Amino acid sequence: MPQRSTVIRAAAATIAVAIVVVYLIAMFATPNASGLGTHQSLGLPPCSIRVLFGIRCPMCGMTTSWANLVRGQVWAAASASVTGCLLAFYSLYALFLAVQSAVLGMLPSPSQVRTATWVLIGIQLLIVAEWLYRLN
């Protein structure tokens, strides 16, 4: 049976790699000037919510936001999705925690976990608020 620190290192490294991969995907996505539909530049289909109901989904604009953000176009990123920007910055904190855990072989401290959890809950609430605002 592997040691606990080895399991933590492997899991944390996997999380870190996954976050980096998401940023790399954002670099390959071509931002859509309309602020929506950037995911289609990656070969994905149109948003099902938009197709079926003609409204934005809560995640509409997120890919565009990230694609603009990795290009340093902060205003365009925020115009597409403010919460997409927040989530991108949050993921940098998650990347920091994952790398820290991978290097040290220890889980983040309870205060780091608590902070990360509350910030993520706040971002999720803001995603819903932004979605409701943009529906009008």
PDB file of C-alpha atoms in Angstrom:
ATOM      1  CA  MET A   1       0.000   0.000   0.000  1.00  0.00           C
ATOM      2  CA  PRO A   2       1.475   3.393  -1.006  1.00  0.00           C
ATOM      3  CA  GLN A   3       2.276   5.927   1.666  1.00  0.00           C
ATOM      4  CA  ARG A   4      -0.263   8.677   2.277  1.00  0.00           C
ATOM      5  CA  SER A   5       2.147  11.387   1.104  1.00  0.00           C
ATOM      6  CA  THR A   6       2.672   9.537  -2.194  1.00  0.00           C
ATOM      7  CA  VAL A   7      -1.083   9.393  -2.816  1.00  0.00           C
ATOM      8  CA  ILE A   8      -1.431  13.087  -1.950  1.00  0.00           C
ATOM      9  CA  ARG A   9       1.446  13.994  -4.269  1.00  0.00           C
ATOM     10  CA  ALA A  10      -0.030  11.988  -7.145  1.00  0.00           C
ATOM     11  CA  ALA A  11      -3.542  13.394  -6.684  1.00  0.00           C
ATOM     12  CA  ALA A  12      -2.285  16.960  -6.323  1.00  0.00           C
ATOM     13  CA  ALA A  13      -0.039  16.647  -9.376  1.00  0.00           C
ATOM     14  CA  THR A  14      -2.992  15.315 -11.370  1.00  0.00           C
ATOM     15  CA  ILE A  15      -5.113  18.298 -10.317  1.00  0.00           C
ATOM     16  CA  ALA A  16      -2.295  20.722 -11.183  1.00  0.00           C
ATOM     17  CA  VAL A  17      -1.866  19.176 -14.631  1.00  0.00           C
ATOM     18  CA  ALA A  18      -5.637  19.323 -15.226  1.00  0.00           C
ATOM     19  CA  ILE A  19      -5.715  23.047 -14.405  1.00  0.00           C
ATOM     20  CA  VAL A  20      -2.771  23.738 -16.708  1.00  0.00           C
ATOM     21  CA  VAL A  21      -4.491  21.754 -19.481  1.00  0.00           C
ATOM     22  CA  VAL A  22      -7.610  23.933 -19.134  1.00  0.00           C
ATOM     23  CA  TYR A  23      -5.446  27.039 -19.571  1.00  0.00           C
ATOM     24  CA  LEU A  24      -3.766  25.465 -22.614  1.00  0.00           C
ATOM     25  CA  ILE A  25      -7.166  24.709 -24.119  1.00  0.00           C
ATOM     26  CA  ALA A  26      -8.140  28.348 -23.560  1.00  0.00           C
ATOM     27  CA  MET A  27      -5.025  29.342 -25.489  1.00  0.00           C
ATOM     28  CA  PHE A  28      -6.122  27.227 -28.463  1.00  0.00           C
ATOM     29  CA  ALA A  29      -9.685  28.579 -28.431  1.00  0.00           C
ATOM     30  CA  THR A  30     -10.309  31.511 -30.735  1.00  0.00           C
ATOM     31  CA  PRO A  31     -12.322  34.135 -28.824  1.00  0.00           C
ATOM     32  CA  ASN A  32     -15.639  34.905 -30.506  1.00  0.00           C
ATOM     33  CA  ALA A  33     -16.167  38.661 -30.827  1.00  0.00           C
ATOM     34  CA  SER A  34     -19.817  38.270 -29.772  1.00  0.00           C
ATOM     35  CA  GLY A  35     -18.685  36.997 -26.359  1.00  0.00           C
ATOM     36  CA  LEU A  36     -20.370  33.628 -26.833  1.00  0.00           C
ATOM     37  CA  GLY A  37     -19.672  30.462 -28.801  1.00  0.00           C
ATOM     38  CA  THR A  38     -15.893  30.352 -28.428  1.00  0.00           C
ATOM     39  CA  HIS A  39     -16.118  26.679 -27.445  1.00  0.00           C
ATOM     40  CA  GLN A  40     -17.228  25.953 -31.012  1.00  0.00           C
ATOM     41  CA  SER A  41     -13.732  26.910 -32.232  1.00  0.00           C
ATOM     42  CA  LEU A  42     -12.607  23.767 -30.397  1.00  0.00           C
ATOM     43  CA  GLY A  43     -15.004  21.607 -32.393  1.00  0.00           C
ATOM     44  CA  LEU A  44     -17.710  21.465 -29.734  1.00  0.00           C
ATOM     45  CA  PRO A  45     -21.399  21.855 -30.626  1.00  0.00           C
ATOM     46  CA  PRO A  46     -23.422  25.009 -29.908  1.00  0.00           C
ATOM     47  CA  CYS A  47     -24.771  25.497 -26.384  1.00  0.00           C
ATOM     48  CA  SER A  48     -27.795  23.197 -25.962  1.00  0.00           C
ATOM     49  CA  ILE A  49     -29.638  25.698 -23.756  1.00  0.00           C
ATOM     50  CA  ARG A  50     -29.314  28.407 -26.420  1.00  0.00           C
ATOM     51  CA  VAL A  51     -30.399  26.002 -29.162  1.00  0.00           C
ATOM     52  CA  LEU A  52     -33.370  24.577 -27.247  1.00  0.00           C
ATOM     53  CA  PHE A  53     -34.606  27.613 -25.328  1.00  0.00           C
ATOM     54  CA  GLY A  54     -32.986  30.613 -27.006  1.00  0.00           C
ATOM     55  CA  ILE A  55     -31.437  31.883 -23.759  1.00  0.00           C
ATOM     56  CA  ARG A  56     -27.949  31.942 -22.301  1.00  0.00           C
ATOM     57  CA  CYS A  57     -26.942  29.132 -19.999  1.00  0.00           C
ATOM     58  CA  PRO A  58     -25.230  30.003 -16.692  1.00  0.00           C
ATOM     59  CA  MET A  59     -21.865  29.145 -18.260  1.00  0.00           C
ATOM     60  CA  CYS A  60     -22.327  31.121 -21.502  1.00  0.00           C
ATOM     61  CA  GLY A  61     -19.326  33.347 -22.054  1.00  0.00           C
ATOM     62  CA  MET A  62     -16.958  31.390 -19.790  1.00  0.00           C
ATOM     63  CA  THR A  63     -14.815  29.915 -22.570  1.00  0.00           C
ATOM     64  CA  THR A  64     -14.676  33.295 -24.303  1.00  0.00           C
ATOM     65  CA  SER A  65     -13.690  34.886 -21.015  1.00  0.00           C
ATOM     66  CA  TRP A  66     -10.831  32.440 -20.446  1.00  0.00           C
ATOM     67  CA  ALA A  67      -9.694  32.638 -24.084  1.00  0.00           C
ATOM     68  CA  ASN A  68      -9.481  36.426 -23.821  1.00  0.00           C
ATOM     69  CA  LEU A  69      -7.872  36.321 -20.381  1.00  0.00           C
ATOM     70  CA  VAL A  70      -4.975  34.091 -21.468  1.00  0.00           C
ATOM     71  CA  ARG A  71      -4.330  36.645 -24.225  1.00  0.00           C
ATOM     72  CA  GLY A  72      -4.185  39.480 -21.699  1.00  0.00           C
ATOM     73  CA  GLN A  73      -7.456  41.008 -22.897  1.00  0.00           C
ATOM     74  CA  VAL A  74      -8.960  41.528 -19.461  1.00  0.00           C
ATOM     75  CA  TRP A  75     -11.716  43.950 -20.508  1.00  0.00           C
ATOM     76  CA  ALA A  76     -12.920  41.623 -23.290  1.00  0.00           C
ATOM     77  CA  ALA A  77     -12.763  38.710 -20.838  1.00  0.00           C
ATOM     78  CA  ALA A  78     -14.866  40.546 -18.259  1.00  0.00           C
ATOM     79  CA  SER A  79     -17.317  41.674 -20.943  1.00  0.00           C
ATOM     80  CA  ALA A  80     -17.882  38.050 -21.918  1.00  0.00           C
ATOM     81  CA  SER A  81     -18.205  36.839 -18.318  1.00  0.00           C
ATOM     82  CA  VAL A  82     -17.109  38.548 -15.123  1.00  0.00           C
ATOM     83  CA  THR A  83     -17.541  35.294 -13.249  1.00  0.00           C
ATOM     84  CA  GLY A  84     -15.461  33.514 -15.887  1.00  0.00           C
ATOM     85  CA  CYS A  85     -12.612  35.851 -14.947  1.00  0.00           C
ATOM     86  CA  LEU A  86     -13.180  35.185 -11.251  1.00  0.00           C
ATOM     87  CA  LEU A  87     -13.171  31.442 -11.882  1.00  0.00           C
ATOM     88  CA  ALA A  88      -9.946  31.723 -13.891  1.00  0.00           C
ATOM     89  CA  PHE A  89      -8.235  33.621 -11.067  1.00  0.00           C
ATOM     90  CA  TYR A  90      -9.639  31.161  -8.532  1.00  0.00           C
ATOM     91  CA  SER A  91      -8.145  28.304 -10.542  1.00  0.00           C
ATOM     92  CA  LEU A  92      -4.724  29.937 -10.158  1.00  0.00           C
ATOM     93  CA  TYR A  93      -5.165  29.708  -6.388  1.00  0.00           C
ATOM     94  CA  ALA A  94      -6.234  26.073  -6.787  1.00  0.00           C
ATOM     95  CA  LEU A  95      -3.139  25.492  -8.926  1.00  0.00           C
ATOM     96  CA  PHE A  96      -0.975  27.002  -6.186  1.00  0.00           C
ATOM     97  CA  LEU A  97      -2.564  24.706  -3.582  1.00  0.00           C
ATOM     98  CA  ALA A  98      -2.169  21.665  -5.839  1.00  0.00           C
ATOM     99  CA  VAL A  99       1.499  22.379  -6.535  1.00  0.00           C
ATOM    100  CA  GLN A 100       2.115  23.044  -2.848  1.00  0.00           C
ATOM    101  CA  SER A 101       0.509  19.706  -1.955  1.00  0.00           C
ATOM    102  CA  ALA A 102       2.415  17.861  -4.673  1.00  0.00           C
ATOM    103  CA  VAL A 103       5.726  19.259  -3.465  1.00  0.00           C
ATOM    104  CA  LEU A 104       5.118  18.863   0.265  1.00  0.00           C
ATOM    105  CA  GLY A 105       3.085  15.647   0.124  1.00  0.00           C
ATOM    106  CA  MET A 106       0.582  17.192   2.518  1.00  0.00           C
ATOM    107  CA  LEU A 107      -2.989  18.359   2.130  1.00  0.00           C
ATOM    108  CA  PRO A 108      -3.636  22.111   2.261  1.00  0.00           C
ATOM    109  CA  SER A 109      -4.209  23.516   5.739  1.00  0.00           C
ATOM    110  CA  PRO A 110      -7.780  23.618   7.058  1.00  0.00           C
ATOM    111  CA  SER A 111      -7.785  27.414   6.736  1.00  0.00           C
ATOM    112  CA  GLN A 112      -6.699  27.173   3.067  1.00  0.00           C
ATOM    113  CA  VAL A 113      -9.433  24.620   2.384  1.00  0.00           C
ATOM    114  CA  ARG A 114     -12.012  26.752   4.206  1.00  0.00           C
ATOM    115  CA  THR A 115     -10.993  29.880   2.268  1.00  0.00           C
ATOM    116  CA  ALA A 116     -11.009  28.039  -1.069  1.00  0.00           C
ATOM    117  CA  THR A 117     -14.425  26.546  -0.311  1.00  0.00           C
ATOM    118  CA  TRP A 118     -16.040  29.849   0.668  1.00  0.00           C
ATOM    119  CA  VAL A 119     -14.561  31.666  -2.310  1.00  0.00           C
ATOM    120  CA  LEU A 120     -15.831  28.950  -4.651  1.00  0.00           C
ATOM    121  CA  ILE A 121     -19.304  29.101  -3.116  1.00  0.00           C
ATOM    122  CA  GLY A 122     -19.255  32.880  -3.579  1.00  0.00           C
ATOM    123  CA  ILE A 123     -18.231  32.524  -7.227  1.00  0.00           C
ATOM    124  CA  GLN A 124     -21.020  30.001  -7.796  1.00  0.00           C
ATOM    125  CA  LEU A 125     -23.564  32.422  -6.351  1.00  0.00           C
ATOM    126  CA  LEU A 126     -22.172  35.184  -8.564  1.00  0.00           C
ATOM    127  CA  ILE A 127     -22.431  32.896 -11.612  1.00  0.00           C
ATOM    128  CA  VAL A 128     -26.162  32.540 -10.951  1.00  0.00           C
ATOM    129  CA  ALA A 129     -26.509  36.297 -10.332  1.00  0.00           C
ATOM    130  CA  GLU A 130     -24.646  37.170 -13.542  1.00  0.00           C
ATOM    131  CA  TRP A 131     -26.720  34.667 -15.494  1.00  0.00           C
ATOM    132  CA  LEU A 132     -29.982  36.130 -14.197  1.00  0.00           C
ATOM    133  CA  TYR A 133     -28.742  39.651 -14.949  1.00  0.00           C
ATOM    134  CA  ARG A 134     -27.732  38.737 -18.518  1.00  0.00           C
ATOM    135  CA  LEU A 135     -31.070  37.035 -19.204  1.00  0.00           C
ATOM    136  CA  ASN A 136     -32.686  40.471 -19.348  1.00  0.00           C
TER     137      ASN A 136
END
